[in-house]
PDB file of C-alpha atoms in Angstrom:
ATOM      1  CA  MET A   7      29.511-131.383 328.335  1.00  0.00           C
ATOM      2  CA  GLN A   8      29.573-135.119 327.651  1.00  0.00           C
ATOM      3  CA  ARG A   9      26.070-135.403 329.077  1.00  0.00           C
ATOM      4  CA  ALA A  10      24.891-132.551 326.822  1.00  0.00           C
ATOM      5  CA  TYR A  11      26.578-134.119 323.781  1.00  0.00           C
ATOM      6  CA  ASP A  12      24.859-137.456 324.415  1.00  0.00           C
ATOM      7  CA  HIS A  13      21.497-135.740 324.955  1.00  0.00           C
ATOM      8  CA  PHE A  14      21.610-133.709 321.738  1.00  0.00           C
ATOM      9  CA  ASN A  15      22.972-136.672 319.794  1.00  0.00           C
ATOM     10  CA  GLN A  16      19.823-138.604 320.668  1.00  0.00           C
ATOM     11  CA  ALA A  17      17.369-135.707 320.422  1.00  0.00           C
ATOM     12  CA  LEU A  18      18.638-134.092 317.211  1.00  0.00           C
ATOM     13  CA  PHE A  19      20.754-136.684 315.368  1.00  0.00           C
ATOM     14  CA  GLU A  20      18.909-139.924 316.213  1.00  0.00           C
ATOM     15  CA  GLY A  21      22.036-141.141 318.043  1.00  0.00           C
ATOM     16  CA  ALA A  22      24.001-141.397 314.784  1.00  0.00           C
ATOM     17  CA  LEU A  23      27.033-139.322 315.752  1.00  0.00           C
ATOM     18  CA  PRO A  24      30.175-141.173 316.843  1.00  0.00           C
ATOM     19  CA  ALA A  25      31.923-140.353 320.097  1.00  0.00           C
ATOM     20  CA  CYS A  26      34.447-137.516 320.035  1.00  0.00           C
ATOM     21  CA  LEU A  27      36.794-135.698 322.388  1.00  0.00           C
ATOM     22  CA  ILE A  28      35.321-132.531 323.891  1.00  0.00           C
ATOM     23  CA  THR A  29      38.099-130.124 324.822  1.00  0.00           C
ATOM     24  CA  LEU A  30      38.302-126.618 326.309  1.00  0.00           C
ATOM     25  CA  GLN A  31      40.419-124.193 324.291  1.00  0.00           C
ATOM     26  CA  ARG A  32      40.921-120.447 324.819  1.00  0.00           C
ATOM     27  CA  GLU A  33      40.946-119.552 321.142  1.00  0.00           C
ATOM     28  CA  LYS A  34      40.575-115.818 320.526  1.00  0.00           C
ATOM     29  CA  ARG A  35      37.532-114.600 318.605  1.00  0.00           C
ATOM     30  CA  THR A  36      35.819-117.988 318.568  1.00  0.00           C
ATOM     31  CA  CYS A  37      33.351-119.718 320.860  1.00  0.00           C
ATOM     32  CA  GLY A  38      34.238-123.180 319.566  1.00  0.00           C
ATOM     33  CA  TYR A  39      35.477-125.251 316.643  1.00  0.00           C
ATOM     34  CA  PHE A  40      35.392-128.751 315.162  1.00  0.00           C
ATOM     35  CA  SER A  41      38.482-130.670 314.010  1.00  0.00           C
ATOM     36  CA  HIS A  42      38.016-133.934 312.103  1.00  0.00           C
ATOM     37  CA  GLN A  43      40.149-136.906 313.264  1.00  0.00           C
ATOM     38  CA  ARG A  44      42.353-134.602 315.330  1.00  0.00           C
ATOM     39  CA  PHE A  45      43.378-137.182 317.951  1.00  0.00           C
ATOM     40  CA  ALA A  46      44.776-140.722 317.740  1.00  0.00           C
ATOM     41  CA  ASP A  47      45.483-143.437 320.292  1.00  0.00           C
ATOM     42  CA  LEU A  48      48.383-145.895 320.506  1.00  0.00           C
ATOM     43  CA  ASP A  49      46.390-148.481 318.546  1.00  0.00           C
ATOM     44  CA  GLY A  50      46.075-146.134 315.578  1.00  0.00           C
ATOM     45  CA  ARG A  51      42.414-145.272 316.043  1.00  0.00           C
ATOM     46  CA  THR A  52      41.376-141.664 315.461  1.00  0.00           C
ATOM     47  CA  THR A  53      38.629-139.489 316.846  1.00  0.00           C
ATOM     48  CA  ASP A  54      37.243-136.025 316.201  1.00  0.00           C
ATOM     49  CA  GLU A  55      37.515-132.983 318.462  1.00  0.00           C
ATOM     50  CA  ILE A  56      34.877-130.459 319.481  1.00  0.00           C
ATOM     51  CA  ALA A  57      36.526-127.555 321.288  1.00  0.00           C
ATOM     52  CA  LEU A  58      34.629-125.023 323.385  1.00  0.00           C
ATOM     53  CA  ASN A  59      35.968-121.730 324.697  1.00  0.00           C
ATOM     54  CA  PRO A  60      35.405-121.624 328.499  1.00  0.00           C
ATOM     55  CA  ALA A  61      35.946-117.843 328.572  1.00  0.00           C
ATOM     56  CA  TYR A  62      32.324-117.465 327.420  1.00  0.00           C
ATOM     57  CA  PHE A  63      30.668-119.830 329.899  1.00  0.00           C
ATOM     58  CA  ALA A  64      29.969-117.210 332.595  1.00  0.00           C
ATOM     59  CA  VAL A  65      28.918-114.350 330.333  1.00  0.00           C
ATOM     60  CA  VAL A  66      26.410-115.993 327.983  1.00  0.00           C
ATOM     61  CA  PRO A  67      23.175-117.781 328.895  1.00  0.00           C
ATOM     62  CA  LEU A  68      23.473-121.546 329.213  1.00  0.00           C
ATOM     63  CA  VAL A  69      21.464-122.076 326.020  1.00  0.00           C
ATOM     64  CA  GLU A  70      24.108-120.108 324.068  1.00  0.00           C
ATOM     65  CA  THR A  71      26.836-122.533 325.155  1.00  0.00           C
ATOM     66  CA  MET A  72      24.573-125.405 324.128  1.00  0.00           C
ATOM     67  CA  GLN A  73      24.103-123.720 320.725  1.00  0.00           C
ATOM     68  CA  THR A  74      27.870-123.654 320.253  1.00  0.00           C
ATOM     69  CA  LEU A  75      28.113-127.344 321.115  1.00  0.00           C
ATOM     70  CA  VAL A  76      25.328-128.305 318.679  1.00  0.00           C
ATOM     71  CA  HIS A  77      26.742-126.008 315.958  1.00  0.00           C
ATOM     72  CA  GLU A  78      29.975-128.016 316.122  1.00  0.00           C
ATOM     73  CA  MET A  79      28.027-131.282 316.255  1.00  0.00           C
ATOM     74  CA  VAL A  80      26.543-130.370 312.874  1.00  0.00           C
ATOM     75  CA  HIS A  81      30.091-130.043 311.522  1.00  0.00           C
ATOM     76  CA  LEU A  82      30.840-133.498 312.941  1.00  0.00           C
ATOM     77  CA  TRP A  83      27.674-134.889 311.311  1.00  0.00           C
ATOM     78  CA  GLN A  84      28.691-133.409 307.972  1.00  0.00           C
ATOM     79  CA  ALA A  85      32.234-134.804 308.225  1.00  0.00           C
ATOM     80  CA  HIS A  86      30.851-138.338 308.628  1.00  0.00           C
ATOM     81  CA  PHE A  87      27.616-138.262 306.634  1.00  0.00           C
ATOM     82  CA  GLY A  88      27.795-135.300 304.250  1.00  0.00           C
ATOM     83  CA  LYS A  89      30.160-133.160 302.191  1.00  0.00           C
ATOM     84  CA  PRO A  90      31.863-130.363 304.154  1.00  0.00           C
ATOM     85  CA  GLY A  91      32.756-127.110 302.418  1.00  0.00           C
ATOM     86  CA  ARG A  92      36.362-126.250 301.632  1.00  0.00           C
ATOM     87  CA  GLY A  93      38.397-125.044 304.583  1.00  0.00           C
ATOM     88  CA  ARG A  94      36.303-123.035 307.019  1.00  0.00           C
ATOM     89  CA  TYR A  95      33.420-122.507 304.589  1.00  0.00           C
ATOM     90  CA  HIS A  96      29.949-123.301 305.985  1.00  0.00           C
ATOM     91  CA  ASN A  97      28.119-124.500 302.883  1.00  0.00           C
ATOM     92  CA  GLY A  98      24.457-124.971 301.963  1.00  0.00           C
ATOM     93  CA  GLN A  99      24.261-128.545 303.241  1.00  0.00           C
ATOM     94  CA  TRP A 100      25.535-127.446 306.658  1.00  0.00           C
ATOM     95  CA  ALA A 101      23.003-124.584 306.711  1.00  0.00           C
ATOM     96  CA  GLU A 102      20.117-126.906 305.816  1.00  0.00           C
ATOM     97  CA  LYS A 103      21.041-129.339 308.581  1.00  0.00           C
ATOM     98  CA  MET A 104      21.277-126.472 311.077  1.00  0.00           C
ATOM     99  CA  GLU A 105      17.771-125.314 310.181  1.00  0.00           C
ATOM    100  CA  ALA A 106      16.433-128.864 310.332  1.00  0.00           C
ATOM    101  CA  ILE A 107      17.518-129.240 313.957  1.00  0.00           C
ATOM    102  CA  GLY A 108      16.277-125.772 314.975  1.00  0.00           C
ATOM    103  CA  LEU A 109      19.246-123.406 314.602  1.00  0.00           C
ATOM    104  CA  MET A 110      19.199-120.607 312.036  1.00  0.00           C
ATOM    105  CA  PRO A 111      22.636-119.927 310.467  1.00  0.00           C
ATOM    106  CA  SER A 112      23.573-116.250 310.494  1.00  0.00           C
ATOM    107  CA  SER A 113      26.850-114.473 309.843  1.00  0.00           C
ATOM    108  CA  THR A 114      25.892-111.931 312.516  1.00  0.00           C
ATOM    109  CA  GLY A 115      24.250-114.296 314.998  1.00  0.00           C
ATOM    110  CA  LYS A 116      21.044-112.299 314.516  1.00  0.00           C
ATOM    111  CA  PRO A 117      18.132-112.264 312.023  1.00  0.00           C
ATOM    112  CA  GLY A 118      19.115-110.970 308.604  1.00  0.00           C
ATOM    113  CA  GLY A 119      22.665-112.318 308.508  1.00  0.00           C
ATOM    114  CA  GLN A 120      24.155-114.375 305.664  1.00  0.00           C
ATOM    115  CA  ARG A 121      23.175-118.050 305.752  1.00  0.00           C
ATOM    116  CA  THR A 122      26.532-119.434 304.535  1.00  0.00           C
ATOM    117  CA  GLY A 123      30.133-118.249 304.689  1.00  0.00           C
ATOM    118  CA  ASP A 124      33.487-118.647 306.401  1.00  0.00           C
ATOM    119  CA  CYS A 125      32.660-117.102 309.779  1.00  0.00           C
ATOM    120  CA  MET A 126      29.205-118.187 310.872  1.00  0.00           C
ATOM    121  CA  ALA A 127      27.134-117.942 314.022  1.00  0.00           C
ATOM    122  CA  ASP A 128      23.490-118.864 314.589  1.00  0.00           C
ATOM    123  CA  TYR A 129      20.403-118.216 316.684  1.00  0.00           C
ATOM    124  CA  ALA A 130      17.709-120.539 317.975  1.00  0.00           C
ATOM    125  CA  ILE A 131      14.486-120.930 315.987  1.00  0.00           C
ATOM    126  CA  GLU A 132      11.437-120.341 318.191  1.00  0.00           C
ATOM    127  CA  GLY A 133       9.522-123.607 318.619  1.00  0.00           C
ATOM    128  CA  GLY A 134      12.291-125.572 316.874  1.00  0.00           C
ATOM    129  CA  ARG A 135      13.789-128.923 317.793  1.00  0.00           C
ATOM    130  CA  PHE A 136      16.866-127.443 319.416  1.00  0.00           C
ATOM    131  CA  LEU A 137      14.908-125.376 321.952  1.00  0.00           C
ATOM    132  CA  ARG A 138      12.657-128.328 322.747  1.00  0.00           C
ATOM    133  CA  ALA A 139      15.754-130.454 323.360  1.00  0.00           C
ATOM    134  CA  CYS A 140      17.224-127.682 325.541  1.00  0.00           C
ATOM    135  CA  GLU A 141      14.081-127.528 327.630  1.00  0.00           C
ATOM    136  CA  GLU A 142      14.416-131.250 328.303  1.00  0.00           C
ATOM    137  CA  LEU A 143      18.078-130.874 329.264  1.00  0.00           C
ATOM    138  CA  VAL A 144      18.005-127.688 331.315  1.00  0.00           C
ATOM    139  CA  THR A 145      16.703-129.089 334.570  1.00  0.00           C
ATOM    140  CA  ALA A 146      17.604-128.350 338.180  1.00  0.00           C
ATOM    141  CA  ASP A 147      20.435-130.886 338.103  1.00  0.00           C
ATOM    142  CA  PHE A 148      22.072-129.791 334.823  1.00  0.00           C
ATOM    143  CA  ARG A 149      24.578-126.966 334.887  1.00  0.00           C
ATOM    144  CA  ILE A 150      28.089-125.969 333.946  1.00  0.00           C
ATOM    145  CA  SER A 151      29.922-126.165 337.254  1.00  0.00           C
ATOM    146  CA  TRP A 152      32.967-123.944 336.656  1.00  0.00           C
ATOM    147  CA  TYR A 153      33.305-120.449 335.200  1.00  0.00           C
ATOM    148  CA  ASP A 154      36.127-118.072 334.280  1.00  0.00           C
ATOM    149  CA  ARG A 155      36.370-115.411 336.998  1.00  0.00           C
ATOM    150  CA  PHE A 156      38.141-112.897 334.736  1.00  0.00           C
ATOM    151  CA  PRO A 157      36.584-112.870 331.247  1.00  0.00           C
ATOM    152  CA  ALA A 158      38.021-110.264 328.895  1.00  0.00           C
ATOM    153  CA  PRO A 159      35.937-107.103 328.345  1.00  0.00           C
ATOM    154  CA  GLU A 160      35.262-107.984 324.703  1.00  0.00           C
ATOM    155  CA  VAL A 161      33.976-111.406 325.785  1.00  0.00           C
ATOM    156  CA  VAL A 162      31.610-109.800 328.301  1.00  0.00           C
ATOM    157  CA  ALA A 163      30.369-107.361 325.649  1.00  0.00           C
ATOM    158  CA  ALA A 164      29.728-110.181 323.173  1.00  0.00           C
ATOM    159  CA  GLY A 165      27.779-112.111 325.787  1.00  0.00           C
ATOM    160  CA  GLN A 166      25.524-109.154 326.548  1.00  0.00           C
ATOM    161  CA  GLN A 167      24.634-108.788 322.853  1.00  0.00           C
ATOM    162  CA  CYS A 168      23.784-112.418 322.040  1.00  0.00           C
ATOM    163  CA  GLU A 169      20.263-113.356 320.936  1.00  0.00           C
ATOM    164  CA  ALA A 170      19.990-115.983 323.698  1.00  0.00           C
ATOM    165  CA  MET A 171      19.520-113.154 326.210  1.00  0.00           C
ATOM    166  CA  GLN A 172      15.978-112.855 324.820  1.00  0.00           C
ATOM    167  CA  LEU A 173      15.072-116.516 325.320  1.00  0.00           C
ATOM    168  CA  SER A 174      13.069-118.007 328.168  1.00  0.00           C
ATOM    169  CA  ALA A 175      14.750-119.268 331.323  1.00  0.00           C
ATOM    170  CA  ALA A 176      12.947-122.562 330.677  1.00  0.00           C
ATOM    171  CA  VAL A 177      15.447-123.296 327.881  1.00  0.00           C
ATOM    172  CA  GLY A 178      18.462-121.800 329.652  1.00  0.00           C
ATOM    173  CA  GLY A 179      18.068-118.293 328.241  1.00  0.00           C
ATOM    174  CA  GLY A 180      17.635-114.844 329.743  1.00  0.00           C
ATOM    175  CA  SER A 181      20.209-114.388 332.466  1.00  0.00           C
ATOM    176  CA  THR A 182      23.857-115.384 332.293  1.00  0.00           C
ATOM    177  CA  PRO A 183      25.489-117.739 334.805  1.00  0.00           C
ATOM    178  CA  ALA A 184      27.453-114.746 336.114  1.00  0.00           C
ATOM    179  CA  GLN A 185      24.190-112.964 336.889  1.00  0.00           C
ATOM    180  CA  ALA A 186      22.766-116.097 338.443  1.00  0.00           C
ATOM    181  CA  LEU A 187      25.802-116.181 340.713  1.00  0.00           C
ATOM    182  CA  SER A 188      25.145-112.523 341.638  1.00  0.00           C
ATOM    183  CA  VAL A 189      28.332-111.413 339.840  1.00  0.00           C
ATOM    184  CA  ALA A 190      27.707-108.121 338.024  1.00  0.00           C
ATOM    185  CA  THR A 191      29.385-108.483 334.643  1.00  0.00           C
ATOM    186  CA  SER A 192      30.201-104.774 334.515  1.00  0.00           C
ATOM    187  CA  LEU A 193      32.402-105.256 337.592  1.00  0.00           C
ATOM    188  CA  VAL A 194      34.256-108.350 336.437  1.00  0.00           C
ATOM    189  CA  VAL A 195      37.917-107.309 336.184  1.00  0.00           C
ATOM    190  CA  ARG A 196      41.199-108.803 335.066  1.00  0.00           C
ATOM    191  CA  PRO A 197      44.161-107.980 337.372  1.00  0.00           C
ATOM    192  CA  THR A 198      47.310-106.599 335.731  1.00  0.00           C
ATOM    193  CA  VAL A 199      50.620-105.306 337.069  1.00  0.00           C
ATOM    194  CA  THR A 200      52.090-101.965 335.967  1.00  0.00           C
ATOM    195  CA  ASN A 201      55.050-100.252 337.698  1.00  0.00           C
ATOM    196  CA  GLY A 202      54.666-102.386 340.792  1.00  0.00           C
ATOM    197  CA  VAL A 203      50.972-101.637 341.170  1.00  0.00           C
ATOM    198  CA  VAL A 204      48.177-104.179 340.936  1.00  0.00           C
ATOM    199  CA  ALA A 205      45.617-102.554 338.655  1.00  0.00           C
ATOM    200  CA  ALA A 206      42.516-103.757 336.869  1.00  0.00           C
ATOM    201  CA  SER A 207      40.756-103.372 333.523  1.00  0.00           C
ATOM    202  CA  ALA A 208      37.007-103.161 333.950  1.00  0.00           C
ATOM    203  CA  ALA A 209      34.626-104.472 331.329  1.00  0.00           C
ATOM    204  CA  ASN A 210      32.907-101.099 331.430  1.00  0.00           C
ATOM    205  CA  LYS A 211      35.292 -98.149 331.886  1.00  0.00           C
ATOM    206  CA  SER A 212      32.620 -95.459 332.074  1.00  0.00           C
ATOM    207  CA  ASN A 213      32.058 -93.453 335.275  1.00  0.00           C
ATOM    208  CA  ARG A 214      35.670 -93.878 336.426  1.00  0.00           C
ATOM    209  CA  VAL A 215      36.942 -92.325 339.660  1.00  0.00           C
ATOM    210  CA  LYS A 216      40.416 -91.634 341.062  1.00  0.00           C
ATOM    211  CA  PHE A 217      42.118 -93.835 343.681  1.00  0.00           C
ATOM    212  CA  THR A 218      45.359 -93.169 345.567  1.00  0.00           C
ATOM    213  CA  CYS A 219      47.633 -95.089 347.971  1.00  0.00           C
ATOM    214  CA  ASP A 220      49.934 -94.112 350.856  1.00  0.00           C
ATOM    215  CA  CYS A 221      52.994 -93.690 348.620  1.00  0.00           C
ATOM    216  CA  GLY A 222      51.215 -91.376 346.184  1.00  0.00           C
ATOM    217  CA  GLN A 223      50.482 -93.751 343.293  1.00  0.00           C
ATOM    218  CA  ASN A 224      47.238 -92.911 341.456  1.00  0.00           C
ATOM    219  CA  ILE A 225      44.926 -95.068 339.346  1.00  0.00           C
ATOM    220  CA  TRP A 226      41.450 -94.603 337.862  1.00  0.00           C
ATOM    221  CA  GLY A 227      38.656 -97.169 337.701  1.00  0.00           C
ATOM    222  CA  LYS A 228      35.074 -98.093 338.608  1.00  0.00           C
ATOM    223  CA  PRO A 229      33.866 -96.764 341.995  1.00  0.00           C
ATOM    224  CA  SER A 230      33.730-100.330 343.372  1.00  0.00           C
ATOM    225  CA  LEU A 231      37.345-101.136 342.370  1.00  0.00           C
ATOM    226  CA  ARG A 232      39.483-102.857 345.045  1.00  0.00           C
ATOM    227  CA  VAL A 233      43.253-102.971 344.406  1.00  0.00           C
ATOM    228  CA  GLN A 234      46.463-103.004 346.432  1.00  0.00           C
ATOM    229  CA  CYS A 235      49.748-101.153 345.852  1.00  0.00           C
ATOM    230  CA  LEU A 236      52.787-103.435 345.761  1.00  0.00           C
ATOM    231  CA  GLU A 237      55.124-100.556 346.680  1.00  0.00           C
ATOM    232  CA  CYS A 238      53.663 -99.554 350.078  1.00  0.00           C
ATOM    233  CA  ASN A 239      51.395-102.585 350.626  1.00  0.00           C
ATOM    234  CA  ALA A 240      48.397-100.318 351.252  1.00  0.00           C
ATOM    235  CA  ALA A 241      45.013-100.573 349.600  1.00  0.00           C
ATOM    236  CA  PHE A 242      44.135 -97.850 347.131  1.00  0.00           C
ATOM    237  CA  THR A 243      41.399 -95.602 348.492  1.00  0.00           C
ATOM    238  CA  ARG A 244      38.900 -93.574 346.554  1.00  0.00           C
ATOM    239  CA  VAL A 245      39.828 -89.882 346.475  1.00  0.00           C
ATOM    240  CA  GLY A 246      37.354 -87.777 348.450  1.00  0.00           C
ATOM    241  CA  ARG A 247      35.926 -90.745 350.312  1.00  0.00           C
ATOM    242  CA  ASP A 248      36.994 -92.196 353.676  1.00  0.00           C
ATOM    243  CA  SER A 249      37.886 -95.853 353.373  1.00  0.00           C
ATOM    244  CA  CYS A 250      39.561 -98.626 355.319  1.00  0.00           C
ATOM    245  CA  LYS A 251      43.158 -99.177 354.150  1.00  0.00           C
ATOM    246  CA  LYS A 252      43.374-102.813 355.071  1.00  0.00           C
ATOM    247  CA  PRO A 253      45.206-104.628 352.222  1.00  0.00           C
ATOM    248  CA  GLN A 254      42.948-106.637 349.920  1.00  0.00           C
ATOM    249  CA  ASN A 255      43.978-110.123 348.810  1.00  0.00           C
ATOM    250  CA  TRP A 256      43.767-111.147 345.149  1.00  0.00           C
ATOM    251  CA  ALA A 257      42.714-114.700 344.531  1.00  0.00           C
TER     252      ALA A 257
END
């Protein structure tokens, strides 16, 4: 992320942005945020924070994560060189700077959304500076190395609907890192425990089937679900289908 910040600082802001702390925060309903002068050191110096939500890294194309980073960099630019709106408001100056660097402000993240407001997303402008900078950055040796194995269903759904899915792989668009890693997003599950049974919530709950274990506990889930009963220590097996009952280990 530091490498990406430095790259976009040079490519889109002429190297004018000061250094900041880039943190990872699991904030609900947000992909990232900017906080002016959030941190201080023992000498009394302060620095800004750009926070990114790592829950989205695996389920959106790489270019979408870069959009979030640059979106927050525009807030940082405005805090130092412009006039930010009150509170969370994304004002006209912020919107103009976004367009100038190749990102179109949109309250929906898609064409036709409001250009300013409290809750704002964006999408990349075809042929704009941002996508050209992404193409320079997204090379064989640039990647996000670590991904959340259990993104929430609503996070997966949001990733599948983002505009970056339509962009070229040359700029980091198209497929998500999860797909590149051969992880089907519809099968990504979050383990939970209910009445002594390890269960799972699938991102897509359609086409559910029944599973049972040796002690008679029943659960329903995707046909590919693999779970273990904590009461009898046996693996749940799909009803009406022969299956090995060797216990499965959760990571």
